[in-house]
Coordinates of C-alpha atoms in Angstrom, one line a residue:
M1 CA 120.3 100.7 134.9
G2 CA 121.9 98.8 132.3
L3 CA 122.1 98.9 128.4
I4 CA 118.8 97.8 127.8
N5 CA 115.3 98.8 129.2
L6 CA 113.2 96.0 130.2
L7 CA 109.9 97.2 129.8
N8 CA 108.1 94.1 130.5
E9 CA 109.0 91.5 133.2
K10 CA 107.3 88.7 131.4
P11 CA 108.2 88.8 127.6
V12 CA 105.3 89.0 125.2
H13 CA 104.6 85.8 123.1
L14 CA 104.6 86.1 119.3
V15 CA 103.4 83.2 117.3
L16 CA 103.9 82.5 113.6
A17 CA 101.1 82.0 111.4
K18 CA 103.4 81.5 108.4
D19 CA 106.7 79.3 108.2
R20 CA 110.0 81.6 108.8
V21 CA 111.8 79.2 110.8
R22 CA 114.5 78.4 108.1
S23 CA 114.9 82.3 107.8
I24 CA 115.1 82.9 111.5
K25 CA 117.6 80.1 112.2
R26 CA 119.7 81.2 109.5
G27 CA 119.9 84.6 111.0
H28 CA 117.4 86.9 109.6
P29 CA 116.8 89.5 112.1
W30 CA 112.9 90.5 111.0
I31 CA 109.6 89.3 111.3
F32 CA 106.7 91.3 109.6
P33 CA 103.6 92.1 111.1
E34 CA 101.4 89.7 108.4
V35 CA 103.6 86.7 109.3
L36 CA 102.5 86.4 112.9
R37 CA 99.3 85.1 114.2
E38 CA 98.1 88.1 116.2
L39 CA 99.7 91.4 117.4
P40 CA 99.3 91.3 121.1
K41 CA 99.3 94.8 122.9
A42 CA 102.5 95.6 124.4
P43 CA 104.7 99.1 124.4
P44 CA 107.0 99.3 121.6
G45 CA 110.4 97.8 122.7
S46 CA 108.9 94.8 125.0
L47 CA 110.9 92.1 125.2
A48 CA 109.6 89.2 123.0
L49 CA 109.7 85.5 122.3
L50 CA 108.8 84.4 118.9
K51 CA 107.5 81.0 118.7
T52 CA 106.1 78.3 116.2
A53 CA 102.6 77.1 115.7
E54 CA 103.4 74.4 118.0
G55 CA 104.9 76.5 120.9
D56 CA 108.3 76.2 120.2
V57 CA 110.8 79.3 121.1
L58 CA 112.7 80.1 118.0
A59 CA 114.2 83.7 118.9
K60 CA 114.4 86.4 121.5
G61 CA 114.2 89.9 120.3
Y62 CA 112.2 93.1 120.9
Y63 CA 108.6 93.8 119.5
D64 CA 106.9 96.8 118.0
P65 CA 103.2 96.4 117.1
G66 CA 103.3 99.6 115.3
S67 CA 106.1 99.0 113.0
K68 CA 106.5 97.2 109.5
L69 CA 109.3 95.0 111.7
A70 CA 107.2 93.8 114.1
F71 CA 110.1 91.8 115.7
R72 CA 113.6 92.0 115.9
S73 CA 115.8 89.1 116.7
F74 CA 119.0 89.2 119.0
A75 CA 119.1 85.7 120.1
L76 CA 118.1 82.2 118.9
Q77 CA 116.2 79.7 121.1
R78 CA 117.8 79.2 124.6
D79 CA 120.7 81.9 124.1
K80 CA 120.0 84.8 126.5
L81 CA 119.1 88.4 125.4
D82 CA 120.3 90.3 128.4
E83 CA 122.9 93.2 129.2
Q84 CA 126.1 90.5 128.8
L85 CA 124.9 90.0 125.2
I86 CA 124.4 93.6 124.3
A87 CA 128.0 94.7 125.9
A88 CA 129.6 91.7 123.9
R89 CA 128.2 92.7 120.8
L90 CA 129.2 96.6 121.2
E91 CA 132.8 95.2 122.2
R92 CA 132.8 92.7 118.8
A93 CA 131.9 95.5 117.1
A94 CA 134.5 97.9 118.4
Q95 CA 137.1 95.1 117.9
L96 CA 136.2 95.0 113.9
R97 CA 136.9 98.4 113.8
D98 CA 140.0 98.5 115.6
M99 CA 140.9 96.0 113.0
L100 CA 140.0 97.8 110.0
F101 CA 141.2 101.7 111.2
E102 CA 143.4 101.4 114.4
P103 CA 145.7 103.3 115.4
Y104 CA 143.0 105.6 113.3
D105 CA 145.5 108.0 112.3
T106 CA 144.3 108.0 108.6
T107 CA 140.6 107.0 109.1
N108 CA 139.1 108.2 112.1
G109 CA 135.4 108.7 110.5
F110 CA 133.5 105.5 110.2
R111 CA 130.5 103.3 111.5
L112 CA 131.1 101.8 114.7
V113 CA 127.8 99.9 114.8
N114 CA 125.8 99.3 112.0
G115 CA 122.6 97.7 113.6
E116 CA 121.9 94.4 112.3
G117 CA 124.9 93.7 110.9
D118 CA 126.6 93.7 114.4
G119 CA 123.8 91.7 115.8
L120 CA 122.3 94.9 117.3
P121 CA 119.3 95.4 115.4
G122 CA 117.9 99.2 115.1
L123 CA 121.2 100.7 116.6
V124 CA 123.5 102.8 114.4
V125 CA 126.6 104.8 115.8
D126 CA 129.0 106.5 113.7
M127 CA 132.4 108.1 114.8
Y128 CA 133.8 111.4 113.7
D129 CA 137.1 111.6 115.3
S130 CA 136.3 112.6 119.0
A131 CA 132.4 112.5 118.3
A132 CA 129.7 109.6 118.3
V133 CA 126.7 110.1 116.6
M134 CA 123.9 107.7 117.7
K135 CA 120.7 106.8 115.9
L136 CA 117.8 104.5 116.9
D137 CA 115.5 103.0 114.2
G138 CA 112.1 103.4 115.1
A139 CA 109.9 103.4 118.3
G140 CA 111.1 99.7 119.4
A141 CA 114.5 100.4 119.4
E142 CA 114.2 104.1 120.8
S143 CA 112.3 102.2 124.0
F144 CA 114.4 98.9 123.9
Y145 CA 118.2 100.4 124.1
N146 CA 119.1 102.7 126.8
S147 CA 120.9 105.3 125.1
R148 CA 122.5 107.1 127.9
E149 CA 124.2 103.8 129.0
I150 CA 125.3 103.0 125.9
A151 CA 127.0 106.7 125.5
S152 CA 128.7 105.6 128.7
W153 CA 129.7 102.6 127.3
L154 CA 131.2 104.0 124.3
M155 CA 133.0 106.9 126.7
F156 CA 134.8 104.5 128.6
R157 CA 135.7 102.2 125.5
F158 CA 137.2 105.2 123.6
S159 CA 138.2 107.2 126.6
S160 CA 141.6 108.1 125.4
R161 CA 139.9 110.4 122.4
L162 CA 135.8 110.1 122.5
K163 CA 134.6 113.6 123.8
T164 CA 131.1 113.8 122.6
V165 CA 128.1 111.5 122.1
F166 CA 125.0 112.9 120.4
L167 CA 121.9 111.2 119.6
K168 CA 120.1 112.3 116.6
Y169 CA 116.4 112.2 116.3
R170 CA 114.5 111.2 113.1
A171 CA 112.6 113.9 111.3
G172 CA 109.4 115.3 113.3
A173 CA 110.3 113.4 116.6
S174 CA 111.1 115.3 119.8
S175 CA 112.8 114.3 123.0
S176 CA 111.3 112.1 125.6
S177 CA 112.5 109.7 128.2
D178 CA 115.5 107.6 127.7
G179 CA 115.1 105.3 125.1
A180 CA 112.1 106.9 123.6
L181 CA 113.4 109.1 121.2
G182 CA 113.0 109.7 117.6
S183 CA 115.4 108.4 115.0
G184 CA 115.8 108.0 111.3
S185 CA 116.6 104.7 109.6
G186 CA 119.5 103.5 111.3
S187 CA 119.8 99.9 109.5
G188 CA 121.5 101.6 106.5
S189 CA 118.8 100.7 104.2
G190 CA 118.9 103.9 102.3
S191 CA 120.1 107.6 102.2
N192 CA 118.7 110.7 101.0
R193 CA 122.1 111.5 99.3
G194 CA 122.7 114.7 97.4
S195 CA 119.4 116.8 98.4
G196 CA 121.4 118.9 100.8
V197 CA 121.9 120.0 104.1
S198 CA 119.2 121.7 106.0
A199 CA 118.7 125.3 105.1
S200 CA 119.0 126.3 108.7
S201 CA 122.5 125.2 108.8
E202 CA 123.2 127.9 106.7
T203 CA 122.6 130.3 109.7
P204 CA 124.8 128.6 112.3
G205 CA 123.3 128.5 116.1
A206 CA 124.8 128.4 119.2
G207 CA 124.5 125.3 121.3
V208 CA 122.5 122.0 120.3
D209 CA 119.3 121.9 118.0
E210 CA 117.0 120.4 120.4
G211 CA 114.6 119.2 117.5
R212 CA 117.4 117.6 115.8
G213 CA 118.7 115.8 118.6
R214 CA 120.4 115.8 122.0
L215 CA 123.5 115.3 124.2
L216 CA 124.1 112.1 126.1
A217 CA 127.7 112.3 127.2
G218 CA 130.6 114.7 127.1
E219 CA 130.9 118.0 125.4
P220 CA 128.2 119.6 123.5
P221 CA 128.0 119.6 119.7
V222 CA 127.4 123.4 118.4
A223 CA 124.9 123.7 115.6
G224 CA 126.3 124.9 112.5
R225 CA 130.1 124.2 113.9
P226 CA 131.0 121.2 111.9
V227 CA 133.5 118.3 113.6
R228 CA 136.6 117.5 111.8
F229 CA 137.6 114.0 110.8
L230 CA 140.1 112.0 108.6
E231 CA 139.1 109.4 106.1
N232 CA 142.1 107.8 104.2
G233 CA 144.2 110.7 105.2
V234 CA 141.7 113.1 103.5
T235 CA 140.0 115.6 105.7
F236 CA 136.4 116.4 105.9
Q237 CA 134.1 118.2 108.0
A238 CA 130.7 117.3 109.1
D239 CA 127.7 119.3 110.8
I240 CA 126.6 116.2 113.1
V241 CA 123.8 118.6 114.8
Q242 CA 121.9 119.6 111.1
G243 CA 123.4 117.5 108.7
Q244 CA 121.6 114.5 106.8
K245 CA 121.9 111.6 108.6
T246 CA 124.6 111.6 111.1
G247 CA 126.2 114.2 109.3
F248 CA 128.2 112.6 106.4
F249 CA 127.7 109.2 103.9
L250 CA 130.4 107.1 105.4
D251 CA 129.6 104.2 103.2
Q252 CA 131.2 105.5 100.1
R253 CA 134.6 105.8 101.4
D254 CA 136.3 102.9 99.4
N255 CA 134.3 104.2 96.5
R256 CA 135.7 107.4 96.7
A257 CA 139.1 106.4 97.0
F258 CA 138.5 104.7 93.9
V259 CA 137.4 107.5 92.1
G260 CA 140.5 109.4 93.3
R261 CA 142.9 107.1 91.6
L262 CA 140.9 107.5 88.1
A263 CA 140.8 111.2 88.4
G264 CA 144.6 112.3 87.8
G265 CA 144.6 115.3 85.1
K266 CA 141.2 114.4 84.6
R267 CA 138.1 116.8 84.0
V268 CA 135.9 115.4 86.7
L269 CA 131.7 116.1 87.4
N270 CA 130.4 114.9 90.4
V271 CA 126.3 115.1 90.4
F272 CA 124.3 114.6 93.9
G273 CA 127.7 115.9 95.4
Y274 CA 126.4 116.7 98.7
T275 CA 129.2 118.0 100.7
G276 CA 131.8 117.1 98.3
G277 CA 133.4 113.7 98.9
F278 CA 134.2 112.4 95.8
S279 CA 135.1 115.9 94.6
V280 CA 137.7 116.2 97.4
Y281 CA 139.0 112.6 96.7
A282 CA 139.2 113.7 93.1
G283 CA 141.2 117.0 93.6
V284 CA 143.5 115.2 96.1
G285 CA 144.0 112.6 93.1
G286 CA 145.0 115.3 91.0
A287 CA 142.1 116.4 89.0
R288 CA 142.5 119.1 86.5
H289 CA 139.1 120.6 87.4
V290 CA 136.3 119.5 89.5
T291 CA 132.3 120.2 89.2
T292 CA 130.1 119.5 92.3
V293 CA 126.2 119.5 91.3
D294 CA 123.8 119.5 94.3
L295 CA 120.5 121.5 94.8
G296 CA 121.4 122.5 98.4
R297 CA 123.2 125.6 98.9
A298 CA 124.2 124.6 102.2
A299 CA 125.6 121.3 101.5
L300 CA 127.6 122.9 98.6
S301 CA 129.1 125.4 101.2
Y302 CA 130.4 122.4 103.2
A303 CA 131.7 121.1 99.6
T304 CA 133.8 124.0 99.2
A305 CA 134.7 124.2 102.7
N306 CA 136.1 120.6 102.4
W307 CA 137.9 121.2 99.0
A308 CA 139.7 124.2 101.0
L309 CA 140.7 121.9 104.2
N310 CA 142.7 119.8 101.9
G311 CA 144.6 122.7 100.4
L312 CA 143.4 122.3 96.9
V313 CA 143.2 125.0 94.3
P314 CA 140.3 127.0 94.6
E315 CA 140.0 127.5 91.0
R316 CA 140.0 124.3 90.1
H317 CA 136.2 123.5 91.8
V318 CA 133.0 124.6 90.8
A319 CA 130.0 124.2 93.1
A320 CA 126.9 124.4 91.2
A321 CA 123.4 124.8 92.9
E322 CA 121.1 123.4 90.3
D323 CA 118.8 120.3 89.7
A324 CA 120.6 117.3 88.5
F325 CA 118.3 116.5 85.6
E326 CA 118.1 120.1 84.6
F327 CA 122.0 120.5 84.7
L328 CA 122.7 117.3 82.9
E329 CA 120.1 118.4 79.9
A330 CA 122.0 121.6 79.7
A331 CA 125.2 120.1 79.2
I332 CA 123.9 117.8 76.5
K333 CA 122.6 120.5 74.7
G334 CA 126.2 122.5 75.3
R335 CA 128.1 119.7 74.1
E336 CA 130.1 119.6 77.3
K337 CA 132.1 116.7 78.4
W338 CA 133.9 115.1 81.7
D339 CA 136.5 112.4 81.9
V340 CA 135.2 111.3 85.1
V341 CA 131.4 111.3 86.1
I342 CA 130.1 110.5 89.5
I343 CA 126.0 110.0 90.1
D344 CA 125.2 109.2 93.4
P345 CA 121.6 110.1 94.0
P346 CA 119.1 109.7 96.7
S347 CA 116.9 106.5 97.0
F348 CA 114.3 106.8 94.5
A349 CA 112.5 103.6 95.6
P350 CA 111.7 104.2 99.4
N351 CA 109.4 101.4 99.1
K352 CA 108.4 98.6 97.0
Q353 CA 105.4 100.5 95.2
S354 CA 107.8 103.1 94.0
V355 CA 110.0 100.4 92.3
E356 CA 109.1 100.8 88.4
K357 CA 108.8 105.0 88.6
A358 CA 112.3 104.9 90.3
R359 CA 113.7 102.2 87.6
A360 CA 112.5 105.0 85.0
S361 CA 114.2 108.0 86.8
Y362 CA 117.5 106.1 87.2
T363 CA 117.3 105.1 83.5
R364 CA 116.9 108.9 82.6
L365 CA 119.7 109.8 84.8
F366 CA 122.1 107.5 84.0
A367 CA 121.5 107.9 80.3
A368 CA 122.2 111.7 80.5
A369 CA 125.0 111.0 82.5
A370 CA 126.3 108.6 80.0
A371 CA 125.8 111.3 77.4
V372 CA 128.1 113.7 79.0
T373 CA 131.1 111.2 79.8
A374 CA 134.1 111.6 77.3
A375 CA 135.0 109.1 75.1
H376 CA 137.4 106.7 77.0
G377 CA 136.2 108.1 80.2
S378 CA 134.8 106.6 83.5
L379 CA 131.0 106.7 84.5
S380 CA 130.4 105.7 88.2
L381 CA 126.8 104.7 89.0
A382 CA 125.1 104.3 92.4
S383 CA 122.2 103.5 94.1
C384 CA 121.4 103.4 97.7
S385 CA 117.7 101.8 97.9
S386 CA 117.4 98.5 99.2
H387 CA 114.4 97.9 96.7
I388 CA 116.7 98.1 93.8
D389 CA 118.8 94.9 94.0
S390 CA 122.2 94.5 92.4
P391 CA 120.6 92.4 89.5
M392 CA 118.0 95.0 88.6
F393 CA 120.7 97.6 89.0
M394 CA 122.6 96.4 86.4
E395 CA 119.7 96.0 84.2
V396 CA 119.0 99.7 84.6
C397 CA 122.6 100.6 83.9
S398 CA 122.5 98.5 80.7
E399 CA 119.2 100.2 79.7
A400 CA 120.8 103.7 80.1
L401 CA 123.8 103.0 78.3
G402 CA 121.9 101.8 75.6
K403 CA 119.4 104.7 75.5
A404 CA 122.5 107.1 75.5
R405 CA 124.1 104.9 72.7
R406 CA 127.2 104.2 74.5
Q407 CA 129.4 101.0 74.6
G408 CA 130.6 100.3 78.3
Y409 CA 132.8 98.2 79.9
V410 CA 132.6 97.2 83.7
V411 CA 135.8 98.1 85.5
R412 CA 134.5 97.8 89.1
V413 CA 131.5 96.5 91.0
A414 CA 131.4 97.5 94.6
G415 CA 129.1 98.2 97.6
Q416 CA 129.3 99.2 101.1
P417 CA 132.5 99.1 103.0
A418 CA 133.7 96.4 105.9
D419 CA 132.3 98.9 108.6
H420 CA 129.0 98.5 107.2
P421 CA 128.3 94.6 107.8
F422 CA 125.0 92.9 107.1
P423 CA 123.8 89.6 107.9
A424 CA 124.0 86.7 105.6
A425 CA 120.5 85.6 105.8
A426 CA 119.3 89.3 104.8
D427 CA 120.9 90.2 101.4
E428 CA 118.5 93.4 101.3
L429 CA 120.7 95.0 103.7
S430 CA 123.0 94.8 101.3
Y431 CA 121.9 98.2 100.1
L432 CA 124.7 100.3 98.3
K433 CA 125.5 99.7 94.6
F434 CA 128.3 101.3 92.9
V435 CA 129.5 100.3 89.3
T436 CA 132.3 102.0 87.7
F437 CA 131.9 101.9 83.8
R438 CA 134.7 102.6 80.7
L439 CA 132.9 104.1 77.8
E440 CA 133.9 104.0 74.3
G441 CA 133.4 106.8 72.0

């Protein structure tokens, strides 16, 4: 068996009902069901040819008739979609990370494969030192990729340090045959930040939780026993079995480092703090005191543990298990102020229909955050929703500052780091927005 599962000897022929030729040729990886003339019956993950109405082959990829992403493109026109292509793209992804992080002595927690951004639609692999966590985005990816063979490739490519490859299921999915496994949104189009680790992680279990994932290669991870890794020389731990996504939000690495540089001698507030990434960087950066707010008690236990792992003074950190909106409202009433405030919320807009409601929630949240930011302090605001684009996000930030009656200056505009690439033709996969303001009095 190879890196992909060829479910059908003859590819499914998909015919465009609307003109998407330019988009596909420019490299956009997705075709939606309504763009196709019909949806032929075929198993998810079937090899498919995308054709024009005139019968010309535009692209080759895999097909999932039950998905909102009916077709995912790998290769254009006469290019071959085969084992060699998949292997070459895996190697290309690994070489980029070698350039970014080798010799992996200061950062060994990173995204190795970022789906469409590495030419491997629906496949995500995150590395945590000696452990790799794989996620497959939807039934098509689950059936198309041979997860065990990809795990074997990873073990060989990183043989000097990789000990575990673990496949993480999506919520509600269960194990079945190779390549037909549950997954989450692997392409990086949004993250449920700050809403806490599963409550079951507060009571560590023995061995792998088969409801959450399964071992593909190497040594089995243990539920409730986190793996340790480095990020810019800062030590963290992540529960790759029971934690959210693959265990940690690696996409905020550069932004955490920036906040750390602002924190020296300051009082810092980290809201939707999850396992304390921004908090620990602030502590390492010399913060006078840090408060981490998250509704999930299990997540906060990891935030406290990550603080201790870096030898930081325990009394300089407080973990508050509270609702973010309620915490900020109480802080406003109590006239509390922080010099550095970070708001990294979950995706309030999981789909287009929820955008207007999400805008209102972001505006309310960001206005409250601005109200508790000290004069001349810094306020960092984030959104991980792909349905809130950058111009809209800046509008929301401006509205929030106006609502709070605060004047601000943009210090930095950022997004996801270099190990989270995206296709130039698919700007919607540039999902992370992160803006830091300096607020006047």
